[in-house]
PDB file of C-alpha atoms in Angstrom:
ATOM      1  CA  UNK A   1       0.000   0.000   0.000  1.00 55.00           C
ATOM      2  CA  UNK A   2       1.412   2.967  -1.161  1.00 73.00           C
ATOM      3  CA  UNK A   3       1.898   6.545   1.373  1.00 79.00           C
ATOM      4  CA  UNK A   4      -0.951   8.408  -0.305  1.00 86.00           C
ATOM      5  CA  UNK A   5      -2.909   5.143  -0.134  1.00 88.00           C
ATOM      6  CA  UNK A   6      -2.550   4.256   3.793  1.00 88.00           C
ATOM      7  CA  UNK A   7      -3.495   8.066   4.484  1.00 90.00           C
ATOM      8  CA  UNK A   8      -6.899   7.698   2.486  1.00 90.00           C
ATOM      9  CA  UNK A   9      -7.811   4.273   3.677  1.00 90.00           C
ATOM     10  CA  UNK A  10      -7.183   5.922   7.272  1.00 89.00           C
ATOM     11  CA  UNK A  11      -8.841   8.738   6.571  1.00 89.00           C
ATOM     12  CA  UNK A  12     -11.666   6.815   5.238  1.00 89.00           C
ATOM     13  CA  UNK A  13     -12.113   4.327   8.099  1.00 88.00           C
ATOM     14  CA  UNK A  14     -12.644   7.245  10.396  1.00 87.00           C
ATOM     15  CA  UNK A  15     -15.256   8.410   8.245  1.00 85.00           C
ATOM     16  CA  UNK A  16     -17.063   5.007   8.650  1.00 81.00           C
ATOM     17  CA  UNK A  17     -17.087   4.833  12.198  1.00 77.00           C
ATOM     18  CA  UNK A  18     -17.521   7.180  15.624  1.00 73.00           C
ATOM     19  CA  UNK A  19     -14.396   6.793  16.717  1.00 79.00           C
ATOM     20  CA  UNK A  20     -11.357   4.583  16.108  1.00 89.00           C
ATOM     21  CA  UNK A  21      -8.560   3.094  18.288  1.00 90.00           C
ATOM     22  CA  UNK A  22      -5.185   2.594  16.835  1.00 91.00           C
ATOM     23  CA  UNK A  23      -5.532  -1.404  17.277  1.00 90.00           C
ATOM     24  CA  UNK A  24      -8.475  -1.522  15.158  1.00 90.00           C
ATOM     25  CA  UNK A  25      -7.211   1.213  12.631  1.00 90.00           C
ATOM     26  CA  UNK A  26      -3.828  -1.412  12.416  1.00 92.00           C
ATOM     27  CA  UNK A  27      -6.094  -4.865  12.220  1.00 90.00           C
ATOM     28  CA  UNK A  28      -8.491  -3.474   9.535  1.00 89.00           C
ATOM     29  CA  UNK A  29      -6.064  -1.882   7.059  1.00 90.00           C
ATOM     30  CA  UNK A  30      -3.202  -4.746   7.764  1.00 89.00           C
ATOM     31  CA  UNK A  31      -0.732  -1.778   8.541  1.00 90.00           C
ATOM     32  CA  UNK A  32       2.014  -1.936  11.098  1.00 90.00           C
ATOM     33  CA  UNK A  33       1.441   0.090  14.556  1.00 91.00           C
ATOM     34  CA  UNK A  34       4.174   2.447  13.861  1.00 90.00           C
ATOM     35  CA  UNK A  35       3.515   3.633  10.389  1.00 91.00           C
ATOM     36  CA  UNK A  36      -0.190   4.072  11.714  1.00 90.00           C
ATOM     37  CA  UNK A  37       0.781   6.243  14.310  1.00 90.00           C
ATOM     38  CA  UNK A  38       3.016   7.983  12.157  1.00 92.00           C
ATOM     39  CA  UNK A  39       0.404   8.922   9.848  1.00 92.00           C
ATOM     40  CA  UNK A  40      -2.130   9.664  12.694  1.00 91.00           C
ATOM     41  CA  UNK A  41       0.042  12.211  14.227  1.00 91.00           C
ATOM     42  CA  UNK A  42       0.682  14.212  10.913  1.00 91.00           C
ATOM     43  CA  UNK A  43      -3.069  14.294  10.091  1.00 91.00           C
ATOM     44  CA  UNK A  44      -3.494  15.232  14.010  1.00 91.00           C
ATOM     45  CA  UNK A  45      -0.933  17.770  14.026  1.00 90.00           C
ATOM     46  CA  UNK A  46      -2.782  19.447  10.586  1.00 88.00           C
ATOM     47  CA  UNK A  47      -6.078  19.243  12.328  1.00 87.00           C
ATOM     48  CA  UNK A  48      -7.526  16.552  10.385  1.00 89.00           C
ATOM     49  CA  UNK A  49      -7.832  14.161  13.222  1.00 90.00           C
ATOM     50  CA  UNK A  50      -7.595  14.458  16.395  1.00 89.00           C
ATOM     51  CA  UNK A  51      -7.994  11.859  19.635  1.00 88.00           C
ATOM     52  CA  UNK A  52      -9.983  12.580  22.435  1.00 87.00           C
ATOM     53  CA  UNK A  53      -9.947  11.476  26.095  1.00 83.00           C
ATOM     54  CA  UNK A  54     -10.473   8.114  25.626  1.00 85.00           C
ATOM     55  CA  UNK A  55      -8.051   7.260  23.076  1.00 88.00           C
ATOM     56  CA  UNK A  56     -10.256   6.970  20.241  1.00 89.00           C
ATOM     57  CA  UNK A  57      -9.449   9.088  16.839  1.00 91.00           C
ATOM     58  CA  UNK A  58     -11.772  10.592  14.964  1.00 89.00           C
ATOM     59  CA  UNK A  59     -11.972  13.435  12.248  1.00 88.00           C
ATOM     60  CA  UNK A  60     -10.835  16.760  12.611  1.00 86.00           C
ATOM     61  CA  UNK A  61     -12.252  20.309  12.357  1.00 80.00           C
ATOM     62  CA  UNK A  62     -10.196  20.743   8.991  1.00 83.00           C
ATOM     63  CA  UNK A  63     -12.710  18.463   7.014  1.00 81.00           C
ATOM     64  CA  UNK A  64     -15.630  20.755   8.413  1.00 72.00           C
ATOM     65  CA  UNK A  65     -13.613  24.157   6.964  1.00 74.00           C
ATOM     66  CA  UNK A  66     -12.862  22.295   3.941  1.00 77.00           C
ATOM     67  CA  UNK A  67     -16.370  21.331   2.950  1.00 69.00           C
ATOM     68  CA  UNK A  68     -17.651  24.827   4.518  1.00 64.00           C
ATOM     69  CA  UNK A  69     -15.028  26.168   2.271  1.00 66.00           C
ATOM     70  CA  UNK A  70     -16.624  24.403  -0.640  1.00 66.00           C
ATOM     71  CA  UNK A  71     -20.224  24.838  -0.400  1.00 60.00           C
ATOM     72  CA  UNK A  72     -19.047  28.618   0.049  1.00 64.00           C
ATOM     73  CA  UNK A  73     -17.476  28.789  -2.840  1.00 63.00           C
ATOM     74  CA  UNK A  74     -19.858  26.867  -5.453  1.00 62.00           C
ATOM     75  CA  UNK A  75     -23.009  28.851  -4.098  1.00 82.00           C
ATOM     76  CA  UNK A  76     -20.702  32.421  -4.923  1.00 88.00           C
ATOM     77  CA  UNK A  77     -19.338  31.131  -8.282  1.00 88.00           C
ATOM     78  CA  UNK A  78     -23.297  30.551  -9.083  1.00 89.00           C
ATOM     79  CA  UNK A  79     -24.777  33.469  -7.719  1.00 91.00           C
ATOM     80  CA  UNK A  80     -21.992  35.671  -8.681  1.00 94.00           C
ATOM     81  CA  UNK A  81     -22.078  34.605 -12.406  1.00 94.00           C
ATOM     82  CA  UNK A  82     -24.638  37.012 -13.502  1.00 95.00           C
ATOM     83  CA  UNK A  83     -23.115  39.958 -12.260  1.00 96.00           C
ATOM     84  CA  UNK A  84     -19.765  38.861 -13.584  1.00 96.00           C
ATOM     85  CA  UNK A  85     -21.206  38.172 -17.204  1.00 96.00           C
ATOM     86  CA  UNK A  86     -22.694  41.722 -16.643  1.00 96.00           C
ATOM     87  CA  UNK A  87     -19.555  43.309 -16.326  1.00 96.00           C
ATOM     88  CA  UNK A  88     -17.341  41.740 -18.403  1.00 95.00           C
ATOM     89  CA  UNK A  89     -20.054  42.684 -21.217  1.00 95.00           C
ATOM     90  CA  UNK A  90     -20.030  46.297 -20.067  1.00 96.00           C
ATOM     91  CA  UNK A  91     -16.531  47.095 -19.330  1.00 94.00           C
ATOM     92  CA  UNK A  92     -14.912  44.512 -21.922  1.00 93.00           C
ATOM     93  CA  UNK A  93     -12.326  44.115 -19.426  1.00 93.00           C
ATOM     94  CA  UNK A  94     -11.180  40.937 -17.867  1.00 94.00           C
ATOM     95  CA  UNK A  95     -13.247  40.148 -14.663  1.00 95.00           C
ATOM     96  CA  UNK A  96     -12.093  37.809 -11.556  1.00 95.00           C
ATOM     97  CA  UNK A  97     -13.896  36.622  -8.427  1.00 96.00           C
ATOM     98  CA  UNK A  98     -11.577  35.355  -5.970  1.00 94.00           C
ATOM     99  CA  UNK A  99     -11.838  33.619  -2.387  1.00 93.00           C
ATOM    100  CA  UNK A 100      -9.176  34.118   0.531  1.00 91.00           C
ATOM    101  CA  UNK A 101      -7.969  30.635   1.104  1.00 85.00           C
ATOM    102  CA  UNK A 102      -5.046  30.461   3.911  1.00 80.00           C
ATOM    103  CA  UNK A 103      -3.755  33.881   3.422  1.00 86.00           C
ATOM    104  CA  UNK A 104      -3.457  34.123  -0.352  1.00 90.00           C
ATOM    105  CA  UNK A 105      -6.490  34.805  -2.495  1.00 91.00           C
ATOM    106  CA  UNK A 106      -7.817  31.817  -5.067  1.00 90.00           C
ATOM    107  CA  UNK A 107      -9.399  32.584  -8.220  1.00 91.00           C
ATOM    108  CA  UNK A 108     -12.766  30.580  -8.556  1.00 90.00           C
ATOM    109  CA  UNK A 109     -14.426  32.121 -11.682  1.00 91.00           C
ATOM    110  CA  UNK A 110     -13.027  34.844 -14.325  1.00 92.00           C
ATOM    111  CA  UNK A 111     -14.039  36.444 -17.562  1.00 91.00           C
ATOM    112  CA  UNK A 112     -11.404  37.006 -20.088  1.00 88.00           C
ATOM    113  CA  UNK A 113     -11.477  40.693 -22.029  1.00 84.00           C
ATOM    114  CA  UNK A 114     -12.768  41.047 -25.312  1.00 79.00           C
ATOM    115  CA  UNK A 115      -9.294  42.889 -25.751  1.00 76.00           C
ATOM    116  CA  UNK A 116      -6.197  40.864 -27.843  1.00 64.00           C
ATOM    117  CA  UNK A 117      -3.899  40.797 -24.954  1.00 65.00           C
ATOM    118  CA  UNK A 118      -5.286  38.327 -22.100  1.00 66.00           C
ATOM    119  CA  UNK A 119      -4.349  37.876 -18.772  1.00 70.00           C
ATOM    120  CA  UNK A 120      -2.163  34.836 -17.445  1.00 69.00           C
ATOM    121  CA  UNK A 121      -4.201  34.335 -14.270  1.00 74.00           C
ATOM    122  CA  UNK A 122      -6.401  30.814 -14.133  1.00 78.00           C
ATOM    123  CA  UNK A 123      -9.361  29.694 -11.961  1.00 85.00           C
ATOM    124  CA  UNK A 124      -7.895  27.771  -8.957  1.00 83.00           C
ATOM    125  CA  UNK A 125      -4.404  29.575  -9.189  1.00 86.00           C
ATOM    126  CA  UNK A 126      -3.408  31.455  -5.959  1.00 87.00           C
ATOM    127  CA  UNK A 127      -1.657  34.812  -5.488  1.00 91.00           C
ATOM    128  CA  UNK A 128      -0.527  37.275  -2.883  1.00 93.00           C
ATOM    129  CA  UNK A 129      -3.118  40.032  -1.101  1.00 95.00           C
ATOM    130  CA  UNK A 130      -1.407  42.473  -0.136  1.00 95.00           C
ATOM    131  CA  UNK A 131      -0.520  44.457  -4.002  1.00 96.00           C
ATOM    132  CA  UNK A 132      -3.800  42.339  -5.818  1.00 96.00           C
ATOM    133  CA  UNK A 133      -7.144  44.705  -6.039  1.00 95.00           C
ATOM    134  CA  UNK A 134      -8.546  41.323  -5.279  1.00 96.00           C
ATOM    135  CA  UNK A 135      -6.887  40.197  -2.420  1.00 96.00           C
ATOM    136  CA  UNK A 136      -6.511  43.699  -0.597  1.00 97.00           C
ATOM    137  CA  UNK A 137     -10.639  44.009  -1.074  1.00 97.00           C
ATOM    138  CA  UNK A 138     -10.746  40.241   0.781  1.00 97.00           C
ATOM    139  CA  UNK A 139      -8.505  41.672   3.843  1.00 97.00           C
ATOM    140  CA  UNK A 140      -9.805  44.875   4.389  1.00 97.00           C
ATOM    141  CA  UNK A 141     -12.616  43.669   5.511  1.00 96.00           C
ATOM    142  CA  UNK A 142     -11.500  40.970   8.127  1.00 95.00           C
ATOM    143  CA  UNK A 143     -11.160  41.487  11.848  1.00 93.00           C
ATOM    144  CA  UNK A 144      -8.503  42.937  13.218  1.00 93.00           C
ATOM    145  CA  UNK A 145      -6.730  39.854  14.174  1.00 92.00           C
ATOM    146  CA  UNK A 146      -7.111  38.124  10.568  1.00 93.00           C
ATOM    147  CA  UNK A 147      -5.423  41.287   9.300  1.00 95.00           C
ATOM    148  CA  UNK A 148      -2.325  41.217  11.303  1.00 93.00           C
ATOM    149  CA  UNK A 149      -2.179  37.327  11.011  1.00 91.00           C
ATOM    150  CA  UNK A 150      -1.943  37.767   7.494  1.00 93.00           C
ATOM    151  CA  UNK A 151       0.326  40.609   7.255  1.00 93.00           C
ATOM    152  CA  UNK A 152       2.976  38.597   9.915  1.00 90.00           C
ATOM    153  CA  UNK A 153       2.754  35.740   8.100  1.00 87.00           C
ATOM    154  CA  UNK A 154       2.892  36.966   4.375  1.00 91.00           C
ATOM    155  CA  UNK A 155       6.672  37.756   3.318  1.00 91.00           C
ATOM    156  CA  UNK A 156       6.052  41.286   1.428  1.00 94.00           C
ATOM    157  CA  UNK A 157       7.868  40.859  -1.538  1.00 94.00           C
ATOM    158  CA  UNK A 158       8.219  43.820  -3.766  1.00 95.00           C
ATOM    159  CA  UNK A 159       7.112  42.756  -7.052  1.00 96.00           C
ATOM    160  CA  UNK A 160       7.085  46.437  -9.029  1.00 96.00           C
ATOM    161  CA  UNK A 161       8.081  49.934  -8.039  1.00 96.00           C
ATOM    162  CA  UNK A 162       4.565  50.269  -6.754  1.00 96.00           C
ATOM    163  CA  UNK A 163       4.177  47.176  -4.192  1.00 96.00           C
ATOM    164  CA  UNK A 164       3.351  48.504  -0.798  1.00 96.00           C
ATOM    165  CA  UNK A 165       5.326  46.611   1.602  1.00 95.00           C
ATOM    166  CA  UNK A 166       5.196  48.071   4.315  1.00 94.00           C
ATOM    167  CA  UNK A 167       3.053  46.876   7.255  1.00 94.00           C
ATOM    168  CA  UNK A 168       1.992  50.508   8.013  1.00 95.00           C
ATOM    169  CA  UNK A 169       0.934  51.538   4.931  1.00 96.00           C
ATOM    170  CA  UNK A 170      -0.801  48.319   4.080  1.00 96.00           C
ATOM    171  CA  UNK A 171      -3.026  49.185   7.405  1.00 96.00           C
ATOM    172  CA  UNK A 172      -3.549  52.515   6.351  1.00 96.00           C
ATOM    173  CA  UNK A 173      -4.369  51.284   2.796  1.00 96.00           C
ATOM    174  CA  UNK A 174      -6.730  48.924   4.234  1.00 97.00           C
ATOM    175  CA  UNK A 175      -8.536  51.904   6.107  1.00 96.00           C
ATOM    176  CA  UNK A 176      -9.071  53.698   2.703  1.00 96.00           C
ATOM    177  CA  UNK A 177     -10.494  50.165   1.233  1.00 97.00           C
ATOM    178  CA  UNK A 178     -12.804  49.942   4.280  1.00 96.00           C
ATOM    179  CA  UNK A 179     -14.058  53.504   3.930  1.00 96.00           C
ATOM    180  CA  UNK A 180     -14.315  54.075  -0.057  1.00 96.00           C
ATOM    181  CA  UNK A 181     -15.923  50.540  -0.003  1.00 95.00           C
ATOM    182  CA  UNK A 182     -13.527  49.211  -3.191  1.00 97.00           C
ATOM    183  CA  UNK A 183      -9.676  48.411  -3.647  1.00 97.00           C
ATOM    184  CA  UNK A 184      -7.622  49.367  -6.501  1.00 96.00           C
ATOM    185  CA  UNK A 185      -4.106  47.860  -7.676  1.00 95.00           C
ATOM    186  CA  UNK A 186      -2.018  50.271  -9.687  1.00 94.00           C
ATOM    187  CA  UNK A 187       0.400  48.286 -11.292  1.00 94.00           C
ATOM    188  CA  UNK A 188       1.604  46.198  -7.800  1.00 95.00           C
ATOM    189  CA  UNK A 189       1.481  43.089  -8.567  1.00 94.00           C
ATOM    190  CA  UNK A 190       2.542  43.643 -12.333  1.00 93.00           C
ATOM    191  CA  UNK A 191       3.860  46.277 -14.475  1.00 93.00           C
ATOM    192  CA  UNK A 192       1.219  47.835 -17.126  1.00 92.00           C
ATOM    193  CA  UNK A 193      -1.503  46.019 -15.108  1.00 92.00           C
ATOM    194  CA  UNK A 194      -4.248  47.884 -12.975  1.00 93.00           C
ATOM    195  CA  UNK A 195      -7.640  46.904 -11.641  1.00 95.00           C
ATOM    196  CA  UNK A 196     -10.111  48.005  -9.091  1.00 97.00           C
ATOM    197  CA  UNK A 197     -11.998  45.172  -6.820  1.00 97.00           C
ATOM    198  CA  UNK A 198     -14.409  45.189  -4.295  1.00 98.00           C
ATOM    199  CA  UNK A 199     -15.753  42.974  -1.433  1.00 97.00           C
ATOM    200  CA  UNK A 200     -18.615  39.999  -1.491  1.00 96.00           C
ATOM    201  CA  UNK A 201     -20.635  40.219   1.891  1.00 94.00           C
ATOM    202  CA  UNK A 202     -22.326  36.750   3.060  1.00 90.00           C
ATOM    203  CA  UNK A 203     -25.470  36.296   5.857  1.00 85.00           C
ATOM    204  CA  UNK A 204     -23.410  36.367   8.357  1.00 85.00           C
ATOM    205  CA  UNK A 205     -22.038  39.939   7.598  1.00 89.00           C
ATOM    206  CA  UNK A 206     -18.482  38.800   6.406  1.00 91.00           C
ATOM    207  CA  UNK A 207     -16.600  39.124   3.472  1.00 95.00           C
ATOM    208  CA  UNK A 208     -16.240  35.853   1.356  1.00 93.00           C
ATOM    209  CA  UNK A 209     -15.308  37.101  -1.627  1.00 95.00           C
ATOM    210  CA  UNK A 210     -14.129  39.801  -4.339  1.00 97.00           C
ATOM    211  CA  UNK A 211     -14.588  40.941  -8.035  1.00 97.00           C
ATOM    212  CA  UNK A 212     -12.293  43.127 -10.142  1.00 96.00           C
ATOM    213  CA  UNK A 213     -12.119  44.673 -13.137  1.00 96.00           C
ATOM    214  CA  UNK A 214      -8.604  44.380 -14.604  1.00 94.00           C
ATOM    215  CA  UNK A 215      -7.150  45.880 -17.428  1.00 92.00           C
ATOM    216  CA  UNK A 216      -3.813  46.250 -19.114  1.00 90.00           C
ATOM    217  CA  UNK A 217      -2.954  49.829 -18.977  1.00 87.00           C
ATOM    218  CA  UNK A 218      -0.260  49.877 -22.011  1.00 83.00           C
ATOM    219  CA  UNK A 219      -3.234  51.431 -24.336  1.00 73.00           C
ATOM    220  CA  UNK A 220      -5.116  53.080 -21.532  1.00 81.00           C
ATOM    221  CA  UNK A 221      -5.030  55.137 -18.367  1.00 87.00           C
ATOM    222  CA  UNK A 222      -6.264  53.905 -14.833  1.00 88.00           C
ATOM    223  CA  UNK A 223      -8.754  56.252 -14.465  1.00 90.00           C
ATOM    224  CA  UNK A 224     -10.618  54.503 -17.589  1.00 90.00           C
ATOM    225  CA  UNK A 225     -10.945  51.116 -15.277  1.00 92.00           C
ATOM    226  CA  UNK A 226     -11.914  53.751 -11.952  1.00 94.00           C
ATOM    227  CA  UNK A 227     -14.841  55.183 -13.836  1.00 95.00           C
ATOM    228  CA  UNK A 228     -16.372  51.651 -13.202  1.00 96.00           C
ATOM    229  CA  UNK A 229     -16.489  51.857  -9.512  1.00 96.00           C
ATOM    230  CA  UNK A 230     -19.698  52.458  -8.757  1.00 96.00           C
ATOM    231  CA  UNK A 231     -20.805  49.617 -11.208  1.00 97.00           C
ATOM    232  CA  UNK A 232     -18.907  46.889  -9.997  1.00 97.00           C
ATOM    233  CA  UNK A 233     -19.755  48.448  -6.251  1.00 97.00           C
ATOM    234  CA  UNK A 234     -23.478  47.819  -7.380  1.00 96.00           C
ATOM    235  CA  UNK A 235     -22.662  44.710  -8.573  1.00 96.00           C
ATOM    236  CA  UNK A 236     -21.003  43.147  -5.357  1.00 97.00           C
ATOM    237  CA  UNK A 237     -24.224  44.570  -3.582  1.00 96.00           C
ATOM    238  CA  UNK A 238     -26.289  42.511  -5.239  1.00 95.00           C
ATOM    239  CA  UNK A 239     -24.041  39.452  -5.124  1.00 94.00           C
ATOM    240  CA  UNK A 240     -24.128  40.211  -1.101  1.00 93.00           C
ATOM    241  CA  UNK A 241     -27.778  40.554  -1.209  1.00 91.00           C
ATOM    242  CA  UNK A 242     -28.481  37.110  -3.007  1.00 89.00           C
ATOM    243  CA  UNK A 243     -26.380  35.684  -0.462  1.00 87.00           C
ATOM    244  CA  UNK A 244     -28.160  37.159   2.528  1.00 85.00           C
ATOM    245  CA  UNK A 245     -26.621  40.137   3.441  1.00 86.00           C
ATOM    246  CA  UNK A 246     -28.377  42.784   5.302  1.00 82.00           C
ATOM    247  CA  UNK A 247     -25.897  45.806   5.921  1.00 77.00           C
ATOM    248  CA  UNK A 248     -25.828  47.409   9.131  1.00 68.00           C
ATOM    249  CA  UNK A 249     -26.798  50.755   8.895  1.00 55.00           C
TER     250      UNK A 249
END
């Protein structure tokens, strides 16, 4: 039985049953003690087991995040679709929507523009937050603590002349986000690329995702992609809305 394989069939037998010791976990899968107590204490120490008082293990928290994490996401990629075909029709610019997904942002849906020149980001690909109009709308928006978790554990590399790396100025950027209500990226994360992005509001009054409008800025200025704000603002509303929001006045 191959690595991959024993961690599955582990992984699997907890699923079947409330709670496993590490006899029967050995007997049913034919694997020695020590390689399945190896692989119990790397899923335990990545919180996707764990063994409670009595010795028996059962599945951890992770699985819960993961499939909350899921559900999440395919309910936004649906109801945000409209809204995204909307504006990628209107502004003939490339549109993302984009999830934060252990301090990086994830692309789950995107529009390419109607232009020649396309862009070389791809559903499921992850990036940084802090210099994306995407990612900086996600963490704005996030408690306190989420913010400086992020920001202490995200290395801010400078990837243009414009990247903000600075821990300071990334809180005081985040204050402008939170008070203008949309993020912009001019040319951080890539030269002759600029966007504006703003936040996805769920039921429970928290950010879950973002959409931008992204454009190459070789042919045009920024302030072309900026007159869109209020659009894609309106847009993100409704996308909140579908999903339950009521804002707090």
């Amino acid at each position: 039985m191959k690595s991959l394989d024993k961690v599955f069939k582990i992984i699997e037998l907890l699923k079947s049953k409330n709670g496993t010791k590490l006899n029967e976990i050995t007997q049913e899968l034919a694997l020695p003690k020590s390689t399945a107590h190896r692989i119990l204490n790397e899923l335990i120490k990545n919180k996707y087991t764990y063994k409670d008082t009595n010795n028996y293990y059962r599945l951890g928290y992770k699985f819960l995040e993961i499939s909350s994490y899921m559900i999440d996401n395919f309910n936004l990629r649906e109801v945000a679709k409209k809204s995204i075909d909307k504006l990628n029709e209107l502004t003939k610019e490339t549109i993302h929507l984009a999830v934060l997904l252990d301090s990086r942002l994830t692309y789950i849906d995107k529009r390419e523009s109607q232009h020649p020149i396309k862009m070389s980001s791809q559903i499921g690909k992850s990036g940084p937050v802090y210099c994306t109009g995407v990612g900086k709308a996600l963490v704005a928006f996030q408690p306190k603590k989420v913010i400086d978790d992020i920001l202490t554990n995200t290395h801010l590399y400078k990837f243009t002349d414009n990247t903000i790396t600075s821990k300071d100025l990334l809180l005081h950027e985040f204050s402008k986000i939170r008070a203008n209500g949309y993020a912009v990226d001019m040319e951080e994360h890539e030269n002759n690329i600029g966007c504006i992005a703003a936040p996805i509001w769920n039921n429970e009054n928290k950010v879950i995702g973002s959409i931008s409008i992204t454009a190459v800025l070789i042919n045009k200025e920024f302030e072309e992609i900026l007159k869109y704000k209020d659009l894609l603002i309106s847009e993100c509303q409704k996308i909140s809305k579908r999903l339950g929001y009521i804002k707090n006045e």
